[in-house]
Amino acid sequence: MAELPVPAVTARERLRRLPRPSLLAVSAGILLLLVVLVLAAPLVARYDPNEQDPAIAFAGSSWAHWFGTDDLGRDLFARVLYGGRLTLLIAGGAVVVAFLLGTAWGFLAALRRGIVDELLMRSADALMAIPQLLFALVCISAFGASTLNLALVIGVLLAPTTARMARTVALQEMNRDYYAAAVAYGARRRRLLLAELLPNTVSLLAVQAAINAASAMILEASLSFVGLGIQPPDASWGTLLKEGYQFLYQRWEYAIFPALAILLTIWMLNVVADQLGARSNRGRA
Amino acid sequence: MKRLVALSLPAVAAVTLAACGSGSSEDTTSTPAGTPAETTSGGSARTGGSLTVGAASGIPQLNPVLKGTAWEEALFPLLWDGLSRLGPDGTVEPDLATRWTPSADNKTWTFSLRDDVRFSNGKALTANDVVATLKYYQDPDTATQLKTALEPIKSVTASGGDVVFRLSRPNTLLPEVLVPVKIVDTDSLRTIDREPAVTGPFTVAEFVPGDHVYLRRNPDYWGDPASLDEIRLVKAADSTAAVTSLRSGDLDALWSVPSSDIPQLRNEPSISIVEPEVTGVYVSWEMDLSSPPFDDVRARQALAYATDREAIFKAAYYNQGLVAPTNTPLADNSPWFAQGMTDYSYDVDKARALFAEAGVRELTWWGVAGQYPEWNTSGQILQQSLKKAGVDLKIENRELSSWPAKFYPAGRRFPGLVVPNFQSFAPDPYFQLSFLLRGRCECNWDSSEFTDLFDEAVATPDRDARKAVWDRAQQLINREVPIIVPVQTTVATATQKDVTGVWVEGGGLPHFESAGLAE
């Protein structure tokens, strides 16, 4: 018997046959890379981000200064990395605040129903009706612009949206058999909340957390852009963007790098949220 | 609200005089020694056309008596006149007055009025309008920044076509003092923001507070009619957007060009930078001298030595203006600048020693968020310098509306704060130094020696003798360091090359009264 000729497999074909990473993995990978980079800033950056050297102010990109230097001769690569730490710290803090506050808020409304539910949800509606940036400006003007205050204020602002989401998913779960069984078994409210509802809603709340992280970054950048974010000499991406914007005609790169960092992070966060949401919906279908 | 209006403040100033000597009608005895201001091309202008002038801030109201910001003041000479005015060469010249005469003791001044001036509502201008306007300025309920300047005026009376000023103490500079005083129709104040009655070369065609003011030529103006049909004063989104509009030709002129953009704009073939030869704008960092640690002169001198003026001049002000090593308001190219003063050039060792003697370990920089990037840069340079001198400087930038509440008006305590600000006045020492008088400067400097020297200088008609007194006043300021003056800077105006007749006062105020478009 003559053997059938085996067609040669081209490199392109081999590449095509490789298992494709999911969009979720790619976006999460990029996010992880960004987080690792900014966390490793002291190892990666070769300069103190706040050390001034007027002699090299506005230096262009070079091997010594990859992103160039700013108006005070500070290394922009180091400032973008360290700025990312503060930006992500504030966004992360805000997400935690929003998650804790919003989840408790929404679950309480779902569990108690009636007048308590009405009161809690109408208050969430009222808070959501206030323009976020305006509210944040007033709070930061009153309490000062520290990292903690920024995370708290932004977290509180994002909590009502989380509360709405938490209430909705809690009500859905409460109609499921496992929840009815737990109730029939005589489980106490605390157990229902922590052992039944929370583990079964956390994937959907994670989607909201990713969306919140993106919103927190935008709010922080907006506050920094009007000068009420991180105070000098420290900088966040928003602060760097604001500083760079003043020098668009002198050195456009000054604004571009922090802008790209913000854009990339928010983009990836939104993709992650989108993919997580789609997966969660498929799992429930 | 008086205080809100007066809080103006970063632009606290902008008093409009630039002459150095006293007034100059044909029969005055003083010597005008003004500061020539640079003007745009003097080429012939065609009649007609429209000029669009931009700024990064808007004009909130039209009443010249209640002026709150420096940019508002650019509008006022287009609409209103005073008894005296400043000419492009820096001398004070008659405006609504035809002449003025001081008494022998310089305590009574008589101004003779023109008889051919009408407000745009048809009412004839009389001496009674001048009296009513001055009363309005001096009314305790009127929130005007000129209160201190007009305080020596004891009474104002009308006598036929003359107005007689009686002063509480001799003043040889009254015509200069009166330049920013615009004469208004006090009977129509209620409609001043809708339909102001004006005497100037333009009238208001349209006004949207905080956004734009459109002016059209006043056909009944008593002087030479304006070349332009229309001037539009518009607000840009921010200073970067304003520069972009100027470059693209959407703006014919831009007031207060950011220092960082001036070097590049100078190289633009289609753009002219207009600025005064001798500046009247100085950066002032204010401290509270009535509370620790700055009630100790050593702490103030230490801060003066810790201020790296050269670095600030280069990085924050882009070499626009002059470095002020003697820490005094007057620029060293001013004919009134005193010699023999201590040089406070950056010396971290002296600063460290003096701070240690005064026991200063930490300070706070109280700036404005999102505006005045040069302040932010200066604060960061100072922060690094102070760190080397063993002092921690915390930078707190607050929203503009809450920024002055801590230290304004004078008399408030703000221990340990360094508050950046700037003052824009005519380059004459009378205006430059008047900011340091008791009750005026938020720094709370209370020096009777300085007040006595100031009064003595104002009462001295002879220019050389007056300079000797101003010298002693500057030497006192240099010793006592009531404020930190790192640099004298300029407020520049940029115009398209085809714009003619624009000039700028020492304090940075642009004049568009004679502006036109080249043929």
mmCIF file of N, CA and C in Angstrom, chain A residues 107-187:
data_model
loop_
_atom_site.group_PDB
_atom_site.id
_atom_site.type_symbol
_atom_site.label_atom_id
_atom_site.label_comp_id
_atom_site.label_asym_id
_atom_site.label_seq_id
_atom_site.Cartn_x
_atom_site.Cartn_y
_atom_site.Cartn_z
ATOM 1 N N PHE A 107 -26.685 44.150 49.808
ATOM 2 C CA PHE A 107 -27.154 42.901 50.434
ATOM 3 C C PHE A 107 -28.178 43.201 51.525
ATOM 4 N N LEU A 108 -27.907 44.257 52.281
ATOM 5 C CA LEU A 108 -28.846 44.610 53.355
ATOM 6 C C LEU A 108 -30.215 44.953 52.758
ATOM 7 N N ALA A 109 -30.184 45.718 51.669
ATOM 8 C CA ALA A 109 -31.441 46.090 51.008
ATOM 9 C C ALA A 109 -32.169 44.840 50.510
ATOM 10 N N ALA A 110 -31.416 43.900 49.930
ATOM 11 C CA ALA A 110 -32.032 42.688 49.382
ATOM 12 C C ALA A 110 -32.596 41.803 50.491
ATOM 13 N N LEU A 111 -31.862 41.717 51.585
ATOM 14 C CA LEU A 111 -32.294 40.831 52.665
ATOM 15 C C LEU A 111 -33.486 41.385 53.438
ATOM 16 N N ARG A 112 -33.472 42.704 53.671
ATOM 17 C CA ARG A 112 -34.529 43.281 54.508
ATOM 18 C C ARG A 112 -35.779 43.624 53.714
ATOM 19 N N ARG A 113 -35.608 43.994 52.440
ATOM 20 C CA ARG A 113 -36.724 44.409 51.584
ATOM 21 C C ARG A 113 -37.553 45.505 52.269
ATOM 22 N N GLY A 114 -38.757 45.733 51.767
ATOM 23 C CA GLY A 114 -39.682 46.681 52.382
ATOM 24 C C GLY A 114 -39.133 48.097 52.442
ATOM 25 N N ILE A 115 -39.435 48.771 53.536
ATOM 26 C CA ILE A 115 -39.086 50.178 53.685
ATOM 27 C C ILE A 115 -37.565 50.384 53.735
ATOM 28 N N VAL A 116 -36.866 49.421 54.346
ATOM 29 C CA VAL A 116 -35.403 49.522 54.428
ATOM 30 C C VAL A 116 -34.818 49.497 53.017
ATOM 31 N N ASP A 117 -35.308 48.569 52.211
ATOM 32 C CA ASP A 117 -34.865 48.460 50.817
ATOM 33 C C ASP A 117 -35.119 49.777 50.081
ATOM 34 N N GLU A 118 -36.319 50.290 50.266
ATOM 35 C CA GLU A 118 -36.681 51.538 49.585
ATOM 36 C C GLU A 118 -35.739 52.672 49.995
ATOM 37 N N LEU A 119 -35.557 52.786 51.302
ATOM 38 C CA LEU A 119 -34.712 53.872 51.813
ATOM 39 C C LEU A 119 -33.276 53.741 51.286
ATOM 40 N N LEU A 120 -32.752 52.532 51.351
ATOM 41 C CA LEU A 120 -31.363 52.338 50.922
ATOM 42 C C LEU A 120 -31.196 52.584 49.423
ATOM 43 N N MET A 121 -32.134 52.111 48.644
ATOM 44 C CA MET A 121 -31.993 52.278 47.188
ATOM 45 C C MET A 121 -32.256 53.708 46.743
ATOM 46 N N ARG A 122 -33.206 54.373 47.396
ATOM 47 C CA ARG A 122 -33.449 55.767 47.011
ATOM 48 C C ARG A 122 -32.253 56.636 47.394
ATOM 49 N N SER A 123 -31.621 56.308 48.529
ATOM 50 C CA SER A 123 -30.433 57.087 48.900
ATOM 51 C C SER A 123 -29.294 56.816 47.902
ATOM 52 N N ALA A 124 -29.227 55.581 47.418
ATOM 53 C CA ALA A 124 -28.212 55.285 46.384
ATOM 54 C C ALA A 124 -28.514 56.087 45.119
ATOM 55 N N ASP A 125 -29.786 56.141 44.752
ATOM 56 C CA ASP A 125 -30.175 56.922 43.561
ATOM 57 C C ASP A 125 -29.793 58.386 43.731
ATOM 58 N N ALA A 126 -30.068 58.887 44.951
ATOM 59 C CA ALA A 126 -29.765 60.303 45.211
ATOM 60 C C ALA A 126 -28.267 60.559 45.068
ATOM 61 N N LEU A 127 -27.462 59.657 45.614
ATOM 62 C CA LEU A 127 -26.000 59.846 45.516
ATOM 63 C C LEU A 127 -25.516 59.732 44.071
ATOM 64 N N MET A 128 -26.144 58.826 43.333
ATOM 65 C CA MET A 128 -25.725 58.652 41.935
ATOM 66 C C MET A 128 -26.120 59.843 41.072
ATOM 67 N N ALA A 129 -27.083 60.621 41.550
ATOM 68 C CA ALA A 129 -27.536 61.784 40.773
ATOM 69 C C ALA A 129 -26.567 62.959 40.897
ATOM 70 N N ILE A 130 -25.713 62.926 41.927
ATOM 71 C CA ILE A 130 -24.761 64.028 42.098
ATOM 72 C C ILE A 130 -23.591 63.803 41.142
ATOM 73 N N PRO A 131 -23.214 64.831 40.386
ATOM 74 C CA PRO A 131 -22.050 64.660 39.506
ATOM 75 C C PRO A 131 -20.824 64.243 40.324
ATOM 76 N N GLN A 132 -20.217 63.152 39.926
ATOM 77 C CA GLN A 132 -19.138 62.573 40.731
ATOM 78 C C GLN A 132 -17.955 63.521 40.910
ATOM 79 N N LEU A 133 -17.559 64.145 39.801
ATOM 80 C CA LEU A 133 -16.371 64.986 39.893
ATOM 81 C C LEU A 133 -16.614 66.179 40.817
ATOM 82 N N LEU A 134 -17.806 66.754 40.710
ATOM 83 C CA LEU A 134 -18.139 67.905 41.546
ATOM 84 C C LEU A 134 -18.114 67.513 43.021
ATOM 85 N N PHE A 135 -18.727 66.371 43.312
ATOM 86 C CA PHE A 135 -18.767 65.884 44.688
ATOM 87 C C PHE A 135 -17.340 65.641 45.201
ATOM 88 N N ALA A 136 -16.530 65.025 44.360
ATOM 89 C CA ALA A 136 -15.142 64.738 44.759
ATOM 90 C C ALA A 136 -14.365 66.030 44.986
ATOM 91 N N LEU A 137 -14.580 67.022 44.123
ATOM 92 C CA LEU A 137 -13.877 68.299 44.274
ATOM 93 C C LEU A 137 -14.204 68.944 45.613
ATOM 94 N N VAL A 138 -15.492 68.929 45.952
ATOM 95 C CA VAL A 138 -15.921 69.551 47.215
ATOM 96 C C VAL A 138 -15.281 68.817 48.388
ATOM 97 N N CYS A 139 -15.341 67.488 48.366
ATOM 98 C CA CYS A 139 -14.802 66.701 49.481
ATOM 99 C C CYS A 139 -13.290 66.902 49.619
ATOM 100 N N ILE A 140 -12.585 66.862 48.491
ATOM 101 C CA ILE A 140 -11.130 66.985 48.560
ATOM 102 C C ILE A 140 -10.735 68.406 48.975
ATOM 103 N N SER A 141 -11.515 69.397 48.511
ATOM 104 C CA SER A 141 -11.233 70.773 48.941
ATOM 105 C C SER A 141 -11.400 70.881 50.450
ATOM 106 N N ALA A 142 -12.392 70.182 50.989
ATOM 107 C CA ALA A 142 -12.682 70.295 52.417
ATOM 108 C C ALA A 142 -11.695 69.488 53.269
ATOM 109 N N PHE A 143 -11.364 68.285 52.827
ATOM 110 C CA PHE A 143 -10.575 67.396 53.687
ATOM 111 C C PHE A 143 -9.093 67.307 53.298
ATOM 112 N N GLY A 144 -8.720 67.889 52.177
ATOM 113 C CA GLY A 144 -7.318 67.812 51.769
ATOM 114 C C GLY A 144 -7.090 66.635 50.840
ATOM 115 N N ALA A 145 -5.975 66.729 50.099
ATOM 116 C CA ALA A 145 -5.744 65.746 49.042
ATOM 117 C C ALA A 145 -4.664 64.746 49.431
ATOM 118 N N SER A 146 -4.941 63.902 50.431
ATOM 119 C CA SER A 146 -3.988 62.835 50.753
ATOM 120 C C SER A 146 -4.402 61.568 50.003
ATOM 121 N N THR A 147 -3.493 60.605 49.947
ATOM 122 C CA THR A 147 -3.797 59.343 49.257
ATOM 123 C C THR A 147 -5.019 58.674 49.895
ATOM 124 N N LEU A 148 -5.053 58.677 51.227
ATOM 125 C CA LEU A 148 -6.158 58.039 51.945
ATOM 126 C C LEU A 148 -7.489 58.737 51.624
ATOM 127 N N ASN A 149 -7.471 60.068 51.690
ATOM 128 C CA ASN A 149 -8.706 60.815 51.406
ATOM 129 C C ASN A 149 -9.199 60.565 49.985
ATOM 130 N N LEU A 150 -8.253 60.529 49.048
ATOM 131 C CA LEU A 150 -8.648 60.301 47.656
ATOM 132 C C LEU A 150 -9.294 58.926 47.498
ATOM 133 N N ALA A 151 -8.672 57.905 48.103
ATOM 134 C CA ALA A 151 -9.232 56.555 47.991
ATOM 135 C C ALA A 151 -10.610 56.487 48.656
ATOM 136 N N LEU A 152 -10.741 57.122 49.818
ATOM 137 C CA LEU A 152 -12.022 57.084 50.529
ATOM 138 C C LEU A 152 -13.127 57.795 49.750
ATOM 139 N N VAL A 153 -12.813 59.004 49.309
ATOM 140 C CA VAL A 153 -13.837 59.794 48.603
ATOM 141 C C VAL A 153 -14.268 59.097 47.315
ATOM 142 N N ILE A 154 -13.291 58.628 46.554
ATOM 143 C CA ILE A 154 -13.631 57.959 45.296
ATOM 144 C C ILE A 154 -14.387 56.664 45.586
ATOM 145 N N GLY A 155 -13.963 55.945 46.617
ATOM 146 C CA GLY A 155 -14.647 54.703 46.993
ATOM 147 C C GLY A 155 -16.094 54.950 47.376
ATOM 148 N N VAL A 156 -16.318 55.991 48.159
ATOM 149 C CA VAL A 156 -17.690 56.317 48.564
ATOM 150 C C VAL A 156 -18.531 56.681 47.338
ATOM 151 N N LEU A 157 -17.907 57.393 46.403
ATOM 152 C CA LEU A 157 -18.643 57.788 45.198
ATOM 153 C C LEU A 157 -19.040 56.587 44.341
ATOM 154 N N LEU A 158 -18.219 55.550 44.360
ATOM 155 C CA LEU A 158 -18.506 54.379 43.528
ATOM 156 C C LEU A 158 -19.382 53.358 44.251
ATOM 157 N N ALA A 159 -19.580 53.542 45.545
ATOM 158 C CA ALA A 159 -20.337 52.559 46.329
ATOM 159 C C ALA A 159 -21.806 52.407 45.890
ATOM 160 N N PRO A 160 -22.520 53.487 45.562
ATOM 161 C CA PRO A 160 -23.927 53.310 45.187
ATOM 162 C C PRO A 160 -24.119 52.402 43.967
ATOM 163 N N THR A 161 -23.233 52.521 42.977
ATOM 164 C CA THR A 161 -23.344 51.658 41.791
ATOM 165 C C THR A 161 -23.130 50.205 42.204
ATOM 166 N N THR A 162 -22.138 50.005 43.058
ATOM 167 C CA THR A 162 -21.871 48.652 43.547
ATOM 168 C C THR A 162 -23.072 48.143 44.349
ATOM 169 N N ALA A 163 -23.669 49.029 45.126
ATOM 170 C CA ALA A 163 -24.827 48.626 45.941
ATOM 171 C C ALA A 163 -25.978 48.160 45.047
ATOM 172 N N ARG A 164 -26.191 48.891 43.974
ATOM 173 C CA ARG A 164 -27.276 48.505 43.047
ATOM 174 C C ARG A 164 -27.002 47.121 42.453
ATOM 175 N N MET A 165 -25.754 46.944 42.021
ATOM 176 C CA MET A 165 -25.377 45.651 41.443
ATOM 177 C C MET A 165 -25.508 44.542 42.481
ATOM 178 N N ALA A 166 -25.028 44.803 43.706
ATOM 179 C CA ALA A 166 -25.064 43.789 44.765
ATOM 180 C C ALA A 166 -26.509 43.396 45.081
ATOM 181 N N ARG A 167 -27.380 44.372 45.137
ATOM 182 C CA ARG A 167 -28.788 44.076 45.441
ATOM 183 C C ARG A 167 -29.404 43.211 44.339
ATOM 184 N N THR A 168 -29.117 43.587 43.087
ATOM 185 C CA THR A 168 -29.707 42.845 41.970
ATOM 186 C C THR A 168 -29.257 41.394 41.965
ATOM 187 N N VAL A 169 -27.959 41.176 42.107
ATOM 188 C CA VAL A 169 -27.479 39.789 42.048
ATOM 189 C C VAL A 169 -27.915 39.022 43.291
ATOM 190 N N ALA A 170 -28.010 39.695 44.423
ATOM 191 C CA ALA A 170 -28.465 39.026 45.646
ATOM 192 C C ALA A 170 -29.911 38.556 45.477
ATOM 193 N N LEU A 171 -30.743 39.398 44.876
ATOM 194 C CA LEU A 171 -32.156 39.019 44.682
ATOM 195 C C LEU A 171 -32.260 37.819 43.730
ATOM 196 N N GLN A 172 -31.400 37.823 42.707
ATOM 197 C CA GLN A 172 -31.409 36.679 41.779
ATOM 198 C C GLN A 172 -31.041 35.391 42.518
ATOM 199 N N GLU A 173 -29.992 35.471 43.326
ATOM 200 C CA GLU A 173 -29.532 34.275 44.048
ATOM 201 C C GLU A 173 -30.572 33.802 45.063
ATOM 202 N N MET A 174 -31.280 34.750 45.628
ATOM 203 C CA MET A 174 -32.261 34.387 46.656
ATOM 204 C C MET A 174 -33.434 33.585 46.082
ATOM 205 N N ASN A 175 -33.575 33.588 44.765
ATOM 206 C CA ASN A 175 -34.644 32.800 44.130
ATOM 207 C C ASN A 175 -34.175 31.392 43.744
ATOM 208 N N ARG A 176 -32.909 31.120 44.006
ATOM 209 C CA ARG A 176 -32.386 29.809 43.595
ATOM 210 C C ARG A 176 -32.640 28.761 44.687
ATOM 211 N N ASP A 177 -32.554 27.503 44.246
ATOM 212 C CA ASP A 177 -32.902 26.394 45.151
ATOM 213 C C ASP A 177 -31.972 26.299 46.355
ATOM 214 N N TYR A 178 -30.677 26.489 46.084
ATOM 215 C CA TYR A 178 -29.740 26.324 47.204
ATOM 216 C C TYR A 178 -30.042 27.312 48.325
ATOM 217 N N TYR A 179 -30.472 28.497 47.911
ATOM 218 C CA TYR A 179 -30.758 29.526 48.924
ATOM 219 C C TYR A 179 -32.035 29.146 49.690
ATOM 220 N N ALA A 180 -33.047 28.649 48.926
ATOM 221 C CA ALA A 180 -34.308 28.238 49.572
ATOM 222 C C ALA A 180 -34.036 27.086 50.539
ATOM 223 N N ALA A 181 -33.113 26.183 50.122
ATOM 224 C CA ALA A 181 -32.780 25.062 50.993
ATOM 225 C C ALA A 181 -32.112 25.536 52.273
ATOM 226 N N ALA A 182 -31.226 26.509 52.112
ATOM 227 C CA ALA A 182 -30.529 27.040 53.291
ATOM 228 C C ALA A 182 -31.519 27.699 54.247
ATOM 229 N N VAL A 183 -32.478 28.413 53.658
ATOM 230 C CA VAL A 183 -33.508 29.061 54.491
ATOM 231 C C VAL A 183 -34.333 27.977 55.197
ATOM 232 N N ALA A 184 -34.729 26.942 54.418
ATOM 233 C CA ALA A 184 -35.541 25.885 54.985
ATOM 234 C C ALA A 184 -34.778 25.152 56.102
ATOM 235 N N TYR A 185 -33.463 25.069 55.912
ATOM 236 C CA TYR A 185 -32.626 24.414 56.903
ATOM 237 C C TYR A 185 -32.542 25.230 58.200
ATOM 238 N N GLY A 186 -32.922 26.476 58.083
ATOM 239 C CA GLY A 186 -32.927 27.318 59.280
ATOM 240 C C GLY A 186 -31.653 28.127 59.456
ATOM 241 N N ALA A 187 -30.928 28.335 58.315
ATOM 242 C CA ALA A 187 -29.676 29.091 58.414
ATOM 243 C C ALA A 187 -29.947 30.517 58.883
#
